[in-house]
Coordinates of N, CA and C in Angstrom, one line a residue:
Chain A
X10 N 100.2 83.6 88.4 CA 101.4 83.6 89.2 C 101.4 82.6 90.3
X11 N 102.4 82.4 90.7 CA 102.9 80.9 92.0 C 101.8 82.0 93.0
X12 N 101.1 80.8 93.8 CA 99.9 81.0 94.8 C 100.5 80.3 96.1
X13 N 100.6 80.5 96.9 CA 100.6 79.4 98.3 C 99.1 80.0 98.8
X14 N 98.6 78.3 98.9 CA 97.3 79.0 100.1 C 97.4 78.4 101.6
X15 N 97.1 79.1 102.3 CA 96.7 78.6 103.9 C 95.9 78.6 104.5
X16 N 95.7 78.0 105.7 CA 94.3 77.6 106.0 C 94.3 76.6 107.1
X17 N 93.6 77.1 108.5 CA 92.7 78.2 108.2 C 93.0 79.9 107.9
X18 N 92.2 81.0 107.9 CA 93.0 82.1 108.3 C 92.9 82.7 109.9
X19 N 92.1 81.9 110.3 CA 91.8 82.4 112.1 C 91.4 81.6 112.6
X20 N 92.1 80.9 113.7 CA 92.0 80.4 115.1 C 91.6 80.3 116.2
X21 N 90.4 80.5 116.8 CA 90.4 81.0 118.3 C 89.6 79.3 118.9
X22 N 90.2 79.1 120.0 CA 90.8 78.0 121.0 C 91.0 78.2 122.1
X23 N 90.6 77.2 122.5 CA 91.1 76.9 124.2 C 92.1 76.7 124.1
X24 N 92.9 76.7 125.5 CA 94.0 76.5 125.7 C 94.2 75.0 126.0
X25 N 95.3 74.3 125.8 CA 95.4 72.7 125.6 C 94.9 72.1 124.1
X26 N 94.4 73.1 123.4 CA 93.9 72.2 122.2 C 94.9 72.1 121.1
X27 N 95.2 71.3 120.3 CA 96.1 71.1 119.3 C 95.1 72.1 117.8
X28 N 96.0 72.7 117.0 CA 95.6 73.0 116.0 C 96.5 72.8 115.1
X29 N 95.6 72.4 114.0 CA 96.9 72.2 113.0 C 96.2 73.8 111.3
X30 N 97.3 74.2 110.9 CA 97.6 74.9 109.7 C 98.4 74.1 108.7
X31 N 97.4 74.2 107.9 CA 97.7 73.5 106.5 C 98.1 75.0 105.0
X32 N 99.4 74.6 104.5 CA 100.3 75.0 103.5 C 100.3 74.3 102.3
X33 N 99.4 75.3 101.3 CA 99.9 74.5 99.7 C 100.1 75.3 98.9
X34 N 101.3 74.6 97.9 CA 101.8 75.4 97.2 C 100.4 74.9 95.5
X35 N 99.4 76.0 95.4 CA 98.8 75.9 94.1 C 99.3 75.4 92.9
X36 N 100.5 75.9 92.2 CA 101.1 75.8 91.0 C 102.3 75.3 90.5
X37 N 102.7 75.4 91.6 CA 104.2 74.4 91.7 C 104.4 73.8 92.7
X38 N 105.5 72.5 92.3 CA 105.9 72.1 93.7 C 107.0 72.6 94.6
X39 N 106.9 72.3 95.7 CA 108.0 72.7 96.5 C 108.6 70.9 97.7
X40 N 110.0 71.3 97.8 CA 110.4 70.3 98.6 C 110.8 70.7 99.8
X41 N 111.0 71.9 100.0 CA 111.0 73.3 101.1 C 109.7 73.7 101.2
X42 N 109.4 73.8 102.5 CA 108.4 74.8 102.8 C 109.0 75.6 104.2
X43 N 108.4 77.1 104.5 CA 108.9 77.3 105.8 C 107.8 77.8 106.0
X44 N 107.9 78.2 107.6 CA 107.2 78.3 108.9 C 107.8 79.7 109.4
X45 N 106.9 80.7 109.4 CA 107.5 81.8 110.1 C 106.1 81.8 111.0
X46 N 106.4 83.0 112.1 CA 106.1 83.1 113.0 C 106.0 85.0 113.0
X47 N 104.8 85.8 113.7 CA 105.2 87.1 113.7 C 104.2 87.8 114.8
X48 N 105.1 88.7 115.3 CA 104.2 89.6 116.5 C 103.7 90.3 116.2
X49 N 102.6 91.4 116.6 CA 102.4 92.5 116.3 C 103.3 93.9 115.9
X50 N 103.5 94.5 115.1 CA 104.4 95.4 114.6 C 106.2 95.0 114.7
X51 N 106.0 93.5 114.5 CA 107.5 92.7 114.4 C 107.8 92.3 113.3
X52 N 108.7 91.9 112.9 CA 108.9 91.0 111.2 C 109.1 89.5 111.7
X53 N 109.1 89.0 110.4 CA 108.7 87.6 110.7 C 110.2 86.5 111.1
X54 N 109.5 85.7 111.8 CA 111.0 85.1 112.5 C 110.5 83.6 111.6
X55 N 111.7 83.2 111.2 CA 111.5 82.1 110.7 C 111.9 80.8 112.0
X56 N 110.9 80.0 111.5 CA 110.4 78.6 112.7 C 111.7 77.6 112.7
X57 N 110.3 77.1 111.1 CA 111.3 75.9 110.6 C 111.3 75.8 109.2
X58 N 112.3 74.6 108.8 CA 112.5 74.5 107.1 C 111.4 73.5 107.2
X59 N 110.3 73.0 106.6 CA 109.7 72.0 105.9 C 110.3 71.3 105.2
X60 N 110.9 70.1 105.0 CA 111.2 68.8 104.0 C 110.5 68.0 103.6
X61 N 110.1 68.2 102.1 CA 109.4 66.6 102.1 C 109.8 65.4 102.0
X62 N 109.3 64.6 102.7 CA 109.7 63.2 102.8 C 110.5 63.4 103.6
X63 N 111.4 63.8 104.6 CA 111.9 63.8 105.6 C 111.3 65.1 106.9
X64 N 112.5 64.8 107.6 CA 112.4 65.8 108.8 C 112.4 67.5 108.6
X65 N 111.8 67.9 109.6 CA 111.3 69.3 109.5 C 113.0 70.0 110.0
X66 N 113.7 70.9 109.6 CA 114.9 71.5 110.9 C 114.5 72.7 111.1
X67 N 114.6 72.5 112.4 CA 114.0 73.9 112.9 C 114.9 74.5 113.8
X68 N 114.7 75.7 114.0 CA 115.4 77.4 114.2 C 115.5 76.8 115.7
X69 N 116.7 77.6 115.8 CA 116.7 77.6 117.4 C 116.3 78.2 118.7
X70 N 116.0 77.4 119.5 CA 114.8 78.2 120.4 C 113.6 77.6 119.8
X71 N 113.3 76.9 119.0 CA 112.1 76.5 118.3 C 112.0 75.0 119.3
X72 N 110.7 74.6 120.0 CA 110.1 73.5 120.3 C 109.8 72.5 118.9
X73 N 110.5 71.5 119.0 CA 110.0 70.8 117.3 C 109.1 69.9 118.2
X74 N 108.5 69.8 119.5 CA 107.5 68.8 120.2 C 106.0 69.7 120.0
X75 N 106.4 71.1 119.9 CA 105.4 72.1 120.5 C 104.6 72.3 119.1
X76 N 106.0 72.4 117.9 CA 105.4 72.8 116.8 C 106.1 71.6 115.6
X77 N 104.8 71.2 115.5 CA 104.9 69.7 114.6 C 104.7 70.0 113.3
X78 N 105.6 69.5 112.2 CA 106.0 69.8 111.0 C 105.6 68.6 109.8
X79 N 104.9 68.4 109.3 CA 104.4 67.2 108.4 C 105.2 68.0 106.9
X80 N 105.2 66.9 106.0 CA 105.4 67.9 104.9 C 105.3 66.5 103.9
X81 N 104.0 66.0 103.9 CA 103.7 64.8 103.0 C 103.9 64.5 101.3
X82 N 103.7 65.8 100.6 CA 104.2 65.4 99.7 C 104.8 67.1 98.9
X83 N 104.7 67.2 97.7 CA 105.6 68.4 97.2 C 104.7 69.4 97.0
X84 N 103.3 69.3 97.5 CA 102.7 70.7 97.4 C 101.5 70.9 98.9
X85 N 102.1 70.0 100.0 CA 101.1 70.2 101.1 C 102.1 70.1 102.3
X86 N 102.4 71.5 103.1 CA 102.6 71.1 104.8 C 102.3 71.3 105.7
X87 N 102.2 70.8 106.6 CA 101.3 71.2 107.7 C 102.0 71.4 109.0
X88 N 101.4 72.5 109.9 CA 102.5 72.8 111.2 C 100.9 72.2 112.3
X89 N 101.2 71.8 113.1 CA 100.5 71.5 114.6 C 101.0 72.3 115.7
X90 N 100.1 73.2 116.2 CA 100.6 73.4 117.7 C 99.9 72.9 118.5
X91 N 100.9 71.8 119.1 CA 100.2 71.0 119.6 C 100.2 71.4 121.7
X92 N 98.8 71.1 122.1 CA 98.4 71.7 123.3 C 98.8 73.0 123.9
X93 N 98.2 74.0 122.8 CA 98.3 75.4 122.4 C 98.3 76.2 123.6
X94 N 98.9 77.2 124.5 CA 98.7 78.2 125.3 C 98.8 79.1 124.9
X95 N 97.7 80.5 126.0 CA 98.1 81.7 125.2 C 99.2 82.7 124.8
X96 N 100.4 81.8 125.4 CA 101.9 82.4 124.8 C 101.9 81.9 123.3
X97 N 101.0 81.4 122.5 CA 101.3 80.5 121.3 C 100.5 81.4 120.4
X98 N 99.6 82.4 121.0 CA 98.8 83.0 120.3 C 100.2 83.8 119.4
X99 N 99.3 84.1 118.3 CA 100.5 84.4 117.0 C 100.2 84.4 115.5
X100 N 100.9 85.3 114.7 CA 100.1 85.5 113.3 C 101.6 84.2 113.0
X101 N 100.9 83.2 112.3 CA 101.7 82.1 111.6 C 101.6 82.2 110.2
X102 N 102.6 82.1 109.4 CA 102.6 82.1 108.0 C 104.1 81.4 107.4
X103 N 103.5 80.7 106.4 CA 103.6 79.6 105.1 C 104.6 80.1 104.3
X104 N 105.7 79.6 103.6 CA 106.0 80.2 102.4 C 106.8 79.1 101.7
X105 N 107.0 79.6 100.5 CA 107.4 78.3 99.4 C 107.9 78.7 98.1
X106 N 108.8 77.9 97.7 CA 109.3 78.7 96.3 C 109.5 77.2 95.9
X107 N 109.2 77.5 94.0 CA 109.0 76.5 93.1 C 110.4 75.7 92.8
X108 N 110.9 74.6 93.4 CA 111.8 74.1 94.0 C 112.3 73.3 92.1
X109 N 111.2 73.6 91.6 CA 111.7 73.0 89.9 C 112.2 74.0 89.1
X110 N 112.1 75.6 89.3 CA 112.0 76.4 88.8 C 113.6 76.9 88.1
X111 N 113.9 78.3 87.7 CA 115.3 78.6 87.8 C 115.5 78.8 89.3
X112 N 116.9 78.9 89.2 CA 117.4 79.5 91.0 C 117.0 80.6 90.7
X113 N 117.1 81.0 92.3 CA 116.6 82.6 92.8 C 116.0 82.8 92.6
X114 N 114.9 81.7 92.7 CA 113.1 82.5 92.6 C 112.6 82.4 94.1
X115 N 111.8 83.6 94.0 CA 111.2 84.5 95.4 C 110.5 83.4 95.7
X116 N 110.6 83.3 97.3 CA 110.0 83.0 97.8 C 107.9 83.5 98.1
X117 N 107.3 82.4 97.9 CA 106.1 83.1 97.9 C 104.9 82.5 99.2
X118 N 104.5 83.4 99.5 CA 103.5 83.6 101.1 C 102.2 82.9 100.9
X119 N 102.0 82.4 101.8 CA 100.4 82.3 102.1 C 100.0 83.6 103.4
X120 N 98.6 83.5 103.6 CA 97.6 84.8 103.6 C 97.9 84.8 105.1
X121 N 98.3 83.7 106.1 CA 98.6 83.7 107.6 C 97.7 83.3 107.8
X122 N 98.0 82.8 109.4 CA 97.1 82.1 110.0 C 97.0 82.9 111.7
X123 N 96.2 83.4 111.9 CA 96.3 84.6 113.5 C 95.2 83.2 114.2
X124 N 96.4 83.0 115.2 CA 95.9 81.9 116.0 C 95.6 82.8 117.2
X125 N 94.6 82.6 117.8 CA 94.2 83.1 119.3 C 94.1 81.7 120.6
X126 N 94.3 81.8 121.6 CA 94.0 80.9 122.6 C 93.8 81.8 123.5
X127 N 92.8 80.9 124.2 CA 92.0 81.7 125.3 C 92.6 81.4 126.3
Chain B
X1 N 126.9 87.2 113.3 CA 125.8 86.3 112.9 C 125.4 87.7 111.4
X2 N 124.7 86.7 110.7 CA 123.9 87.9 109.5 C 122.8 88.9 110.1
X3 N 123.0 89.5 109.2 CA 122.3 90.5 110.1 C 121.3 91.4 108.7
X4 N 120.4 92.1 109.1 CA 119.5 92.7 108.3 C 118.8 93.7 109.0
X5 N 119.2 95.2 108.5 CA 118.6 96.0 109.2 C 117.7 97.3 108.3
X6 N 116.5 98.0 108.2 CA 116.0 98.5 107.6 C 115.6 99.7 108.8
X7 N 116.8 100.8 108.6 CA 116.8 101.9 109.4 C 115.8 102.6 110.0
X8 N 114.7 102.6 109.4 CA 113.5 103.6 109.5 C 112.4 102.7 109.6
X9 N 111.5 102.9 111.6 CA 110.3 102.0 111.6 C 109.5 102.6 110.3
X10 N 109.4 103.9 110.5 CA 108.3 104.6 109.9 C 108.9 105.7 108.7
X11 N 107.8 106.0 107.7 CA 108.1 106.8 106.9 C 106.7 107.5 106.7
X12 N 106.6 108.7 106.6 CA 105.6 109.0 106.1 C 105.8 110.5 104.6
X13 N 105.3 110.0 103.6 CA 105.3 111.2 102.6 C 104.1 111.4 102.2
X14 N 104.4 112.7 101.4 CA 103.0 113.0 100.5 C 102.9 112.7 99.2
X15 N 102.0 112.5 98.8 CA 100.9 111.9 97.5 C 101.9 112.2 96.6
X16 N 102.6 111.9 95.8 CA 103.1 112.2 94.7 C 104.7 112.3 94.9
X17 N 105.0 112.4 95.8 CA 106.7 112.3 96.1 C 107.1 110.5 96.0
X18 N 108.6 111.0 96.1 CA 109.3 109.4 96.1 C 109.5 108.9 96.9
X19 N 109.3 107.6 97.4 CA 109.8 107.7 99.0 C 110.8 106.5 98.3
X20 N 111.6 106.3 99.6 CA 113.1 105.8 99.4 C 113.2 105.0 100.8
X21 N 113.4 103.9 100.9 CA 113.6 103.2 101.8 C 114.9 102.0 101.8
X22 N 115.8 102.4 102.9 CA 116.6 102.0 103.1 C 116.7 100.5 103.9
X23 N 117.7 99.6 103.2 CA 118.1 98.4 103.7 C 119.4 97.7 103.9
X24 N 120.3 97.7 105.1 CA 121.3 97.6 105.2 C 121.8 96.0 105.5
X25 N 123.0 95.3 105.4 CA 123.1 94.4 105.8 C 125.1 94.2 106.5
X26 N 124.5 93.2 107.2 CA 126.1 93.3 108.3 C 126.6 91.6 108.0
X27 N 127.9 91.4 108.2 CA 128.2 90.5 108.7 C 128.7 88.5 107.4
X28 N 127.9 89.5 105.9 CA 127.7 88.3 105.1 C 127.8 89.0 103.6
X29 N 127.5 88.5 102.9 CA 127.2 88.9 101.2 C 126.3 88.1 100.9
X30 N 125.0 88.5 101.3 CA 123.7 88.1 100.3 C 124.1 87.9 99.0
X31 N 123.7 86.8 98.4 CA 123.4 86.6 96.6 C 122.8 86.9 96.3
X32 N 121.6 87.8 96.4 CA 120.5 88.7 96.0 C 119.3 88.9 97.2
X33 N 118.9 90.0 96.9 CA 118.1 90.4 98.3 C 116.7 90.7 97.4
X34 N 115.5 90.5 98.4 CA 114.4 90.3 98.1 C 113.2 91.4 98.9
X35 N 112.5 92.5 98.0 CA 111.8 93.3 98.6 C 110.4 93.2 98.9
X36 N 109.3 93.1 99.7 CA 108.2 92.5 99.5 C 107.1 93.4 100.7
X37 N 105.8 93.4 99.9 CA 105.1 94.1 100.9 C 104.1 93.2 101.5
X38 N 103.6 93.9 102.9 CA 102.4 93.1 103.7 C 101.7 94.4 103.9
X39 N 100.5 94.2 103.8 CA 99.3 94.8 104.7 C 99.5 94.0 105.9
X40 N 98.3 95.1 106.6 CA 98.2 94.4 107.7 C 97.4 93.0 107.9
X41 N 97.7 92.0 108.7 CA 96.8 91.0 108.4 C 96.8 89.9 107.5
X42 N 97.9 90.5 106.2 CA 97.8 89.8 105.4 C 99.7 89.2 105.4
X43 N 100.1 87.9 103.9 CA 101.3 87.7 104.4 C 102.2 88.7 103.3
X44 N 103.2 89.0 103.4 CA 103.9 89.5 102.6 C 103.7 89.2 100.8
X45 N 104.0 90.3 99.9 CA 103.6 90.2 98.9 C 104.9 90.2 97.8
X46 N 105.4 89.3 97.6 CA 106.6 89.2 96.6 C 106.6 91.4 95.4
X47 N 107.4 91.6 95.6 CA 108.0 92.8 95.1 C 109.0 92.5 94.0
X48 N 110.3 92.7 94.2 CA 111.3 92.3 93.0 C 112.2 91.7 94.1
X49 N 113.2 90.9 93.5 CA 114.5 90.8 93.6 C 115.7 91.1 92.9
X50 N 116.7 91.4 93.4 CA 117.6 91.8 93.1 C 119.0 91.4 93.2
X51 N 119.3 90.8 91.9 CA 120.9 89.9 92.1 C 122.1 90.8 92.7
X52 N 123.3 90.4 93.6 CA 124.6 90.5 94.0 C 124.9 91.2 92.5
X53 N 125.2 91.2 91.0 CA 125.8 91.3 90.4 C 125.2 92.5 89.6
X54 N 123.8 92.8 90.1 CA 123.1 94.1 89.2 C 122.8 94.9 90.1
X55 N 122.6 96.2 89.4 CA 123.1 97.1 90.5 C 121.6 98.2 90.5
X56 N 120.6 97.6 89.4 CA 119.3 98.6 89.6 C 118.3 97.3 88.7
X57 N 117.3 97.2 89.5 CA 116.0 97.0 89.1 C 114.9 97.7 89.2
X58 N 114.0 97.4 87.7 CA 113.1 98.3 88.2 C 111.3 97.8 87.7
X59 N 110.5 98.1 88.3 CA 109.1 97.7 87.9 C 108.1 98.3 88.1
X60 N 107.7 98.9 86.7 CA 106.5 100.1 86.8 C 107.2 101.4 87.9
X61 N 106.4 101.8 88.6 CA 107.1 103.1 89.7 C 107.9 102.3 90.5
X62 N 108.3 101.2 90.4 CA 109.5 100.5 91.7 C 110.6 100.4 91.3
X63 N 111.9 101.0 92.4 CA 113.2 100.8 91.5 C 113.8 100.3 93.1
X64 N 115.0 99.2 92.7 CA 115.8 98.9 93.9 C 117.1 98.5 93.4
X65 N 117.8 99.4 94.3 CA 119.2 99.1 94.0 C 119.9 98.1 94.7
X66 N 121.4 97.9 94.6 CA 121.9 97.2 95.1 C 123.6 97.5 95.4
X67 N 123.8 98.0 96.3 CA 125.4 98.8 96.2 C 126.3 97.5 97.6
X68 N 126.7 97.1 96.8 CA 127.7 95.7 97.5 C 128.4 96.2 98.6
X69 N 129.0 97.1 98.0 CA 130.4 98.3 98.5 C 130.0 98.9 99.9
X70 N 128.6 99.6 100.1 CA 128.0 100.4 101.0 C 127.2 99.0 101.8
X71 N 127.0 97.7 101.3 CA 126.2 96.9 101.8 C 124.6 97.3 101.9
X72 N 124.3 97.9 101.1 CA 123.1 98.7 101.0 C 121.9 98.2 99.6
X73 N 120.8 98.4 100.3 CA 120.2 98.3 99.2 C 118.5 99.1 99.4
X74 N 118.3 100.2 98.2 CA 117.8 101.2 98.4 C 116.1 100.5 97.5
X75 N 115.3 101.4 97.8 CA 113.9 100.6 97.5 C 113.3 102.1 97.7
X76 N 112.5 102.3 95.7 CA 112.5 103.4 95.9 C 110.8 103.4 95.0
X77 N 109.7 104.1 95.8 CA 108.3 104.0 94.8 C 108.2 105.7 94.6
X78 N 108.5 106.0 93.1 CA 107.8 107.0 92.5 C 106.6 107.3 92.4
X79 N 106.0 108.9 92.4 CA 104.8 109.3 92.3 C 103.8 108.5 93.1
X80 N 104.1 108.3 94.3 CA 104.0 107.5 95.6 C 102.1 108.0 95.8
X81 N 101.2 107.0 95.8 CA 100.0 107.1 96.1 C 99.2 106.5 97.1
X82 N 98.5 106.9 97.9 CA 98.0 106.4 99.2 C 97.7 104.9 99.3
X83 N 97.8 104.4 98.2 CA 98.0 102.9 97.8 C 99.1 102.1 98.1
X84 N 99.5 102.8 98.2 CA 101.4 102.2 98.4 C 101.3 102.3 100.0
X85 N 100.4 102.9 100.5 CA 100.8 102.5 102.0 C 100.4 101.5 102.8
X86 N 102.1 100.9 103.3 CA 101.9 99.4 103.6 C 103.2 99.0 104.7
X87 N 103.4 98.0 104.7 CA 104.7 97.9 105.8 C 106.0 97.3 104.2
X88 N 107.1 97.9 104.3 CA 107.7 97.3 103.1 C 109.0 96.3 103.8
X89 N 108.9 94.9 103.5 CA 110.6 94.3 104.0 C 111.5 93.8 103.4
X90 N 112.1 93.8 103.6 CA 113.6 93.5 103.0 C 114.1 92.3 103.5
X91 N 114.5 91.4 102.4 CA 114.7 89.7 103.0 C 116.3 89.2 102.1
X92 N 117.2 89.0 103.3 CA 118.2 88.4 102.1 C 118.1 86.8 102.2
X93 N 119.2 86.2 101.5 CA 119.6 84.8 101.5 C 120.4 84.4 102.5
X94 N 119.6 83.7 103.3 CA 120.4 83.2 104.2 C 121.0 81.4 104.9
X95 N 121.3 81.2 102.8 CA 121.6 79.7 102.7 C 120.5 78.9 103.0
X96 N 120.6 77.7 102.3 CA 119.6 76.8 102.1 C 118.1 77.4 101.9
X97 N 118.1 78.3 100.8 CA 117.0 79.3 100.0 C 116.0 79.5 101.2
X98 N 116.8 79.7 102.9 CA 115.9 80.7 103.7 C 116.1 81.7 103.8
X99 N 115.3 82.6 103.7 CA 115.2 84.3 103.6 C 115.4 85.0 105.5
X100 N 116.1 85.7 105.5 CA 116.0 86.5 106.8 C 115.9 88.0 106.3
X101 N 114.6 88.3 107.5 CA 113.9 89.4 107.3 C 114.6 90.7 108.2
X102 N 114.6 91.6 107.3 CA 114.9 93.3 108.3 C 113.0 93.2 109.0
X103 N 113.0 94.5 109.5 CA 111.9 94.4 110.8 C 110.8 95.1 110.0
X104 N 111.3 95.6 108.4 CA 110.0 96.1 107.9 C 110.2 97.6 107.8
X105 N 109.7 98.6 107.4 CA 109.9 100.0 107.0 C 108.1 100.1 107.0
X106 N 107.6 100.8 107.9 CA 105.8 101.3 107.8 C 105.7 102.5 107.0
X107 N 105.3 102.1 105.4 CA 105.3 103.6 104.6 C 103.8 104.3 105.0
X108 N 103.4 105.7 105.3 CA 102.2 106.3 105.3 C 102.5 107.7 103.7
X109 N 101.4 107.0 102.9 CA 101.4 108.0 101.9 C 99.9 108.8 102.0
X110 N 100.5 110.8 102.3 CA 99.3 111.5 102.8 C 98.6 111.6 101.7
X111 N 97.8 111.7 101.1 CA 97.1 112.5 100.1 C 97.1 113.9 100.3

C-alpha cells in the first residue's frame, strides 16, 4: 500500500538552531504534499500545501519565513524550522496522496516528527 | 467558515460491544469524508472513505455512514477489542485535496 516516510522521528535542539524534516512519498508520486502541525491531545492543524516545482501556500497565521517549504521533486519535501524556539516544539507530520491516481484517494501520513527545543 | 466537529473527546466501551462514533459538519458539503486512526505518537492511519453519494461503507468490523440530510457521518467498529483503542478522526474535503480535521474521538475498549 502507498507509504509516506518521515524523517527524522525526534528532534531535540537548542534553541536558534534550524531543523529540517524530510517527506517521501515511497510508491507514488505526489505534486501536493502537506504540513500539519499538532499539540498534545489536539488534532492536526494543517500548515502548508507543498508544491512541486513551485511555491509552498501556506495557512494563515502560518510564518512561511519561520517554516520553510522545499518541495524538489514529486516524491521528496522538506519543511525547515528555521532558528527554532521552544514555542516551536511540536509533533509535525507529512502527508500525501498519489496525485496520478483516481480522484478521491486518501490522503496518506508519515510516522511524525516530535521536535523538542530546549 | 467549514467546520468539523466530532461530539465526543472520549468514549469508553467494553470488549465486545459496538462503539459508534459520531461526526458532524457545519457550514459546506464535503464530497466525501475520510475516517482515520492515530495512536499515540504515531501519524494517522488511513481507515475508509466515504463518497457524498453513498450512504454505508463497510470494512471487515468497520462501517461508516454518511447522511447528507443530518450532515452527519457515523463510524461504527463491531465486536470492539482492546485493539481498537485509539484516538479515531474524521477529515473532510476542504478543496484543493486538503483535508480538515474534527479534534478526534479517544476510543478506550475495556476487556
Amino acid at each position: 500500500g502507498a507509504v509516506v516516510s518521515q524523517h527524522p522521528s525526534r528532534v531535540i535542539c537548542k534553541s536558534g538552531t534550524s531543523v529540517k524534516i524530510e517527506c517521501r512519498s515511497l510508491d507514488f508520486q505526489a505534486t501536493t504534499m502537506f504540513w500539519y502541525r499538532q499539540f498534545p491531545k489536539q488534532s492536526l492543524m494543517l500548515m502548508a500545501t507543498s508544491n512541486e516545482g513551485s511555491k509552498a501556500t501556506y495557512e494563515q497565521g502560518v510564518e512561511k519565513d519561520k517554516f520553510l517549504i522545499n518541495h524538489a521533486s514529486l516524491t521528496l519535501s522538506t519543511l525547515t524550522v528555521t532558528s527554532a524556539h521552544p514555542e516551536d516544539s511540536s509533533f509535525y507530520i507529512c502527508s500525501a496522496r498519489d496525485s496520478f491516481g483516481p480522484s478521491n484517494q486518501p490522503q496518506h501520513f508519515g510516522d511524525g516528527t516530535r521536535l523538542s527545543i530546549l | 467558515s467549514q467546520k468539523i466537529e466530532q461530539n465526543s473527546e472520549a468514549l469508553n466501551i467494553q470488549e465486545g460491544k459496538t462503539a459508534t462514533l459520531t461526526c458532524n459538519y457545519t457550514n459546506y458539503s464535503p464530497a466525501y469524508l475520510q475516517w482515520y486512526r492515530q495512536d499515540p505518537g504515531r501519524g494517522p492511519v488511513f481507515l475508509l472513505l466515504i463518497r457524498e453519494n453513498e450512504k454505508e461503507k463497510r470494512k471487515e468490523r468497520l462501517k461508516v455512514t454518511f447522511d447528507t440530510t443530518l450532515k452527519q457521518s457515523l463510524f461504527h467498529i463491531t465486536a470492539s477489542q482492546p485493539a481498537d483503542s485509539a484516538t479515531y478522526l474524521c477529515a473532510s474535503s476542504g478543496g484543493y485535496n486538503k483535508l480538515i480535521f474534527g479534534a478526534g474521538t479517544r476510543l478506550a475498549v475495556h476487556p
